[in-house]
XYZ file of N, CA and C in Angstrom:
345
model
N 18.430 -6.074 -9.555
C 16.757 -5.950 -10.171
C 16.549 -6.206 -8.996
N 15.228 -5.459 -8.482
C 14.596 -5.128 -7.553
C 12.473 -5.721 -8.013
N 12.317 -7.068 -7.894
C 10.837 -6.383 -8.996
C 9.696 -6.369 -7.304
N 8.882 -5.823 -7.288
C 7.584 -5.426 -6.347
C 6.018 -5.547 -7.306
N 5.578 -6.830 -6.558
C 4.721 -7.234 -7.677
C 3.017 -7.035 -6.407
N 1.973 -6.177 -7.473
C 1.484 -5.547 -5.845
C -0.139 -6.725 -6.563
N -1.143 -7.036 -5.530
C -2.380 -8.334 -5.732
C -3.352 -7.483 -5.099
N -4.288 -8.151 -5.028
C -5.722 -8.091 -3.732
C -6.839 -6.705 -4.771
N -6.724 -5.700 -6.004
C -7.203 -4.643 -5.916
C -8.503 -5.193 -7.030
N -9.536 -4.421 -7.041
C -10.577 -4.871 -7.544
C -11.840 -3.646 -7.663
N -12.965 -4.480 -7.762
C -14.044 -4.100 -8.000
C -14.940 -3.940 -6.622
N -15.344 -3.448 -5.529
C -16.205 -3.185 -4.477
C -16.782 -2.303 -4.167
N -18.064 -2.786 -3.226
C -19.569 -1.941 -3.355
C -18.889 -1.095 -1.821
N -19.485 0.254 -1.495
C -19.248 0.652 -0.580
C -19.585 0.258 0.687
N -18.923 0.550 1.607
C -18.735 -0.524 3.311
C -18.273 -1.880 3.262
N -17.286 -2.082 1.841
C -16.999 -3.531 1.529
C -15.707 -3.324 1.769
N -14.667 -4.739 2.077
C -13.415 -4.963 2.445
C -12.248 -5.272 1.115
N -10.999 -5.031 1.085
C -9.992 -5.726 0.698
C -8.867 -5.748 1.169
N -7.964 -6.552 0.516
C -6.476 -6.657 1.358
C -5.964 -6.992 0.143
N -4.762 -6.090 0.461
C -3.934 -5.738 -0.534
C -2.422 -6.274 -0.772
N -1.702 -7.144 -1.637
C -0.503 -7.676 -1.009
C -0.134 -6.781 -2.031
N 1.503 -7.077 -1.109
C 2.908 -6.525 -1.951
C 4.031 -7.402 -1.623
N 4.924 -7.929 -2.954
C 5.569 -8.535 -2.258
C 6.785 -8.839 -3.475
N 8.126 -8.503 -2.631
C 9.709 -7.692 -3.208
C 10.373 -9.128 -3.582
N 11.195 -8.587 -4.891
C 11.583 -10.036 -5.501
C 12.639 -9.590 -5.801
N 13.757 -10.366 -6.047
C 14.830 -10.195 -6.888
C 16.179 -10.120 -5.914
N 17.208 -8.886 -5.792
C 17.916 -8.807 -5.377
C 17.918 -7.639 -4.019
N 17.358 -8.239 -3.057
C 16.312 -7.715 -1.971
C 17.088 -7.679 -0.780
N 18.065 -8.155 -0.286
C 19.269 -8.318 0.974
C 18.850 -7.161 1.398
N 18.238 -6.567 2.742
C 18.559 -5.699 3.120
C 17.139 -4.682 2.856
N 15.906 -5.010 1.720
C 15.258 -4.196 2.174
C 14.377 -4.167 3.019
N 13.063 -2.965 2.643
C 12.016 -2.980 3.556
C 11.017 -1.665 3.254
N 10.090 -2.519 3.356
C 8.756 -1.808 3.178
C 8.768 -0.625 4.022
N 7.754 0.587 3.046
C 7.425 1.530 3.949
C 5.737 1.930 3.662
N 5.700 1.697 2.956
C 3.989 1.766 2.482
C 3.190 1.666 1.533
N 2.117 2.402 1.629
C 1.325 1.920 0.547
C 0.669 3.867 0.356
N 0.627 3.993 -0.815
C 0.027 5.215 -1.569
C -0.707 4.837 -2.388
N -2.101 5.615 -2.751
C -2.954 5.843 -3.808
C -3.066 6.981 -4.571
N -3.443 7.048 -5.499
C -3.586 8.012 -6.778
C -4.937 7.913 -7.221
N -5.637 9.021 -7.109
C -7.511 9.138 -8.054
C -6.878 9.837 -8.887
N -8.052 9.742 -9.686
C -8.193 10.420 -10.855
C -7.938 12.133 -11.050
N -6.803 12.624 -11.519
C -6.840 13.724 -11.300
C -6.616 14.361 -10.290
N -5.259 13.425 -9.213
C -5.255 14.079 -8.049
C -3.222 13.553 -7.884
N -3.039 13.839 -7.159
C -1.973 13.480 -6.965
C -1.694 12.401 -6.291
N -0.695 11.690 -6.352
C -0.238 10.529 -5.633
C -0.010 11.198 -3.769
N -0.947 10.350 -3.167
C -0.627 10.555 -1.633
C -0.669 9.494 -0.762
N 0.353 9.785 1.003
C 0.359 8.486 1.677
C -0.380 7.941 1.963
N -0.996 6.725 2.316
C -2.116 6.117 2.820
C -1.942 5.530 4.035
N -0.679 5.122 4.493
C -0.498 3.817 5.151
C 1.243 3.804 5.210
N 1.862 3.571 6.250
C 3.236 4.318 6.615
C 3.723 3.181 7.435
N 5.001 2.063 7.529
C 5.677 1.131 8.444
C 6.862 1.376 8.488
N 7.118 1.403 9.884
C 8.643 1.674 9.902
C 8.882 0.358 11.145
N 10.087 0.227 10.858
C 10.641 -0.799 11.801
C 9.757 -2.254 11.889
N 8.923 -2.188 10.593
C 8.111 -3.588 10.842
C 7.255 -3.280 12.029
N 7.031 -2.363 13.236
C 5.763 -2.411 13.885
C 4.957 -1.047 14.245
N 6.164 0.011 14.084
C 5.485 1.048 13.939
C 4.524 2.152 12.439
N 3.295 2.345 12.770
C 2.708 2.831 11.798
C 1.930 4.178 11.920
N 2.027 4.651 10.436
C 1.209 5.610 10.805
C -0.216 5.313 9.335
N -1.236 6.417 9.242
C -2.051 6.357 8.785
C -2.251 7.589 8.430
N -2.959 7.944 7.058
C -3.476 9.300 6.753
C -5.389 9.418 7.454
N -5.263 10.593 7.616
C -6.521 10.685 8.607
C -8.312 10.277 7.936
N -7.794 9.843 6.543
C -9.330 9.634 5.792
C -8.987 8.234 5.924
N -8.130 7.449 6.945
C -7.958 5.957 6.442
C -8.230 5.777 8.077
N -7.419 6.147 8.709
C -7.314 5.701 10.114
C -8.747 5.628 11.277
N -8.202 3.635 11.465
C -9.782 3.273 12.066
C -9.817 2.185 10.840
N -9.383 2.415 9.481
C -10.720 1.714 8.428
C -9.296 0.765 7.892
N -8.065 1.174 7.980
C -7.258 0.736 7.385
C -6.348 0.018 8.294
N -5.266 -0.984 7.870
C -4.242 -1.223 8.554
C -3.252 -2.271 8.083
N -2.099 -1.567 8.270
C -1.078 -2.093 7.456
C -0.013 -2.894 8.204
N 0.352 -3.980 7.924
C 1.464 -5.509 8.023
C 1.925 -5.561 7.086
N 3.307 -5.944 7.723
C 4.332 -6.453 7.204
C 4.691 -7.768 7.611
N 5.229 -8.883 6.343
C 5.883 -10.104 6.768
C 7.497 -10.075 6.255
N 8.264 -9.666 7.058
C 9.819 -9.479 6.727
C 10.581 -10.842 6.148
N 9.783 -11.345 6.491
C 10.327 -13.260 6.387
C 10.324 -13.540 5.011
N 8.834 -13.162 4.464
C 8.588 -13.497 2.783
C 8.637 -11.769 2.478
N 9.337 -10.952 2.629
C 9.624 -9.258 2.179
C 7.810 -9.063 1.457
N 6.903 -9.163 2.095
C 5.874 -8.646 1.899
C 4.987 -7.811 2.701
N 4.436 -6.580 2.113
C 3.659 -6.039 2.587
C 2.064 -5.743 2.373
N 1.285 -5.610 3.909
C -0.462 -5.994 3.213
C -1.117 -4.038 3.409
N -1.874 -3.975 2.595
C -3.179 -3.463 3.936
C -4.502 -4.101 3.168
N -4.932 -3.891 4.981
C -6.144 -4.380 5.034
C -7.210 -2.935 4.702
N -8.303 -2.848 4.010
C -9.268 -2.193 3.678
C -10.427 -2.449 4.423
N -11.044 -1.843 5.164
C -12.486 -2.322 5.937
C -13.810 -1.085 5.569
N -14.741 -0.988 5.541
C -15.457 0.164 5.773
C -14.799 0.545 4.621
N -15.056 0.321 3.164
C -14.196 0.847 1.799
C -15.508 2.090 1.370
N -14.915 3.188 0.981
C -15.816 5.032 0.719
C -15.296 5.008 -0.692
N -16.804 5.434 -1.192
C -16.196 5.556 -3.186
C -15.125 6.609 -2.697
N -14.456 7.583 -2.022
C -13.239 8.014 -1.769
C -11.518 7.591 -1.720
N -12.075 6.461 -1.069
C -11.048 4.895 -1.572
C -10.870 4.982 -2.786
N -11.405 4.892 -3.820
C -10.861 4.225 -5.088
C -9.565 5.222 -5.988
N -9.038 4.850 -6.200
C -7.882 5.151 -7.062
C -6.810 4.103 -7.405
N -5.730 3.711 -7.391
C -4.429 2.995 -7.814
C -3.745 3.231 -6.725
N -3.197 2.246 -6.198
C -2.801 1.626 -4.886
C -1.476 1.245 -5.589
N -0.052 1.796 -4.958
C 1.102 1.298 -4.961
C 2.125 1.545 -4.361
N 2.525 0.099 -3.610
C 3.012 -0.245 -2.281
C 4.680 0.225 -2.711
N 5.190 0.832 -1.549
C 6.870 1.300 -1.736
C 7.889 0.712 -0.753
N 8.886 0.414 -1.239
C 10.279 -0.366 -0.537
C 11.507 0.899 -0.433
N 11.997 0.577 0.483
C 13.369 0.812 0.590
C 14.044 -0.245 0.392
N 15.642 0.356 -0.128
C 16.859 -0.712 -0.320
C 17.598 0.474 -0.482
N 18.970 0.487 0.449
C 20.102 1.198 0.076
C 19.852 2.645 -0.077
N 18.852 2.935 0.521
C 18.505 4.528 0.702
C 17.519 4.995 -0.992
N 17.384 4.266 -1.742
C 16.645 3.926 -2.817
C 15.307 3.470 -2.920
N 14.773 4.039 -3.161
C 13.085 3.522 -3.066
C 12.456 3.327 -4.579
N 11.670 2.170 -4.078
C 11.098 1.327 -5.560
C 9.064 1.372 -5.440
N 8.897 1.221 -6.732
C 7.810 1.529 -6.271
C 6.928 -0.034 -6.984
N 6.033 -0.886 -6.471
C 4.636 -1.541 -7.559
C 4.065 -0.975 -8.410
N 3.855 -1.800 -9.309
C 2.924 -1.038 -10.639
C 1.691 -0.587 -10.359
N 1.339 -0.807 -9.024
C 0.039 -0.204 -8.761
C -1.495 -1.211 -8.838
N -2.158 -1.398 -8.228
C -3.242 -1.945 -8.386
C -4.529 -1.080 -8.116
N -5.682 -0.914 -9.268
C -7.044 -0.488 -9.127
C -7.593 -1.271 -7.645
N -8.585 0.106 -7.445
C -9.141 -0.122 -6.193
C -10.279 0.360 -6.438
N -11.396 0.309 -6.998
C -12.426 0.708 -7.066
C -13.921 0.586 -6.074
N -14.486 1.765 -5.352
C -15.438 1.659 -4.626
C -16.846 2.275 -5.404
N -17.774 1.351 -5.494
C -18.834 2.156 -6.028
C -19.607 1.984 -4.448
N -20.830 3.549 -5.079
C -21.602 3.625 -4.301
C -22.821 3.108 -4.258
């Protein structure tokens, strides 16, 4: 069994910052973090940031320069530092890990940015 637990979401004013964290636990030998996704109301889930081999990162154009993804492989955690938040960043954020070619998702954490 694999469990992913996210934390760090909340309500913040535009221009503020939040740090999301996602910790994997259970039978996770060999598990690797993949990234963060978000889903805004009425929209499809979209990739926000991706991390591979622990160091290579990619970002959606809309968050480039404002968000930073990082991982702590020893603790099987992945983080998303979000700065200069905008109302359009509002949504439910999900972390994503892969193990033996199977993808696992966190339960989601709500991020709300007020204008």
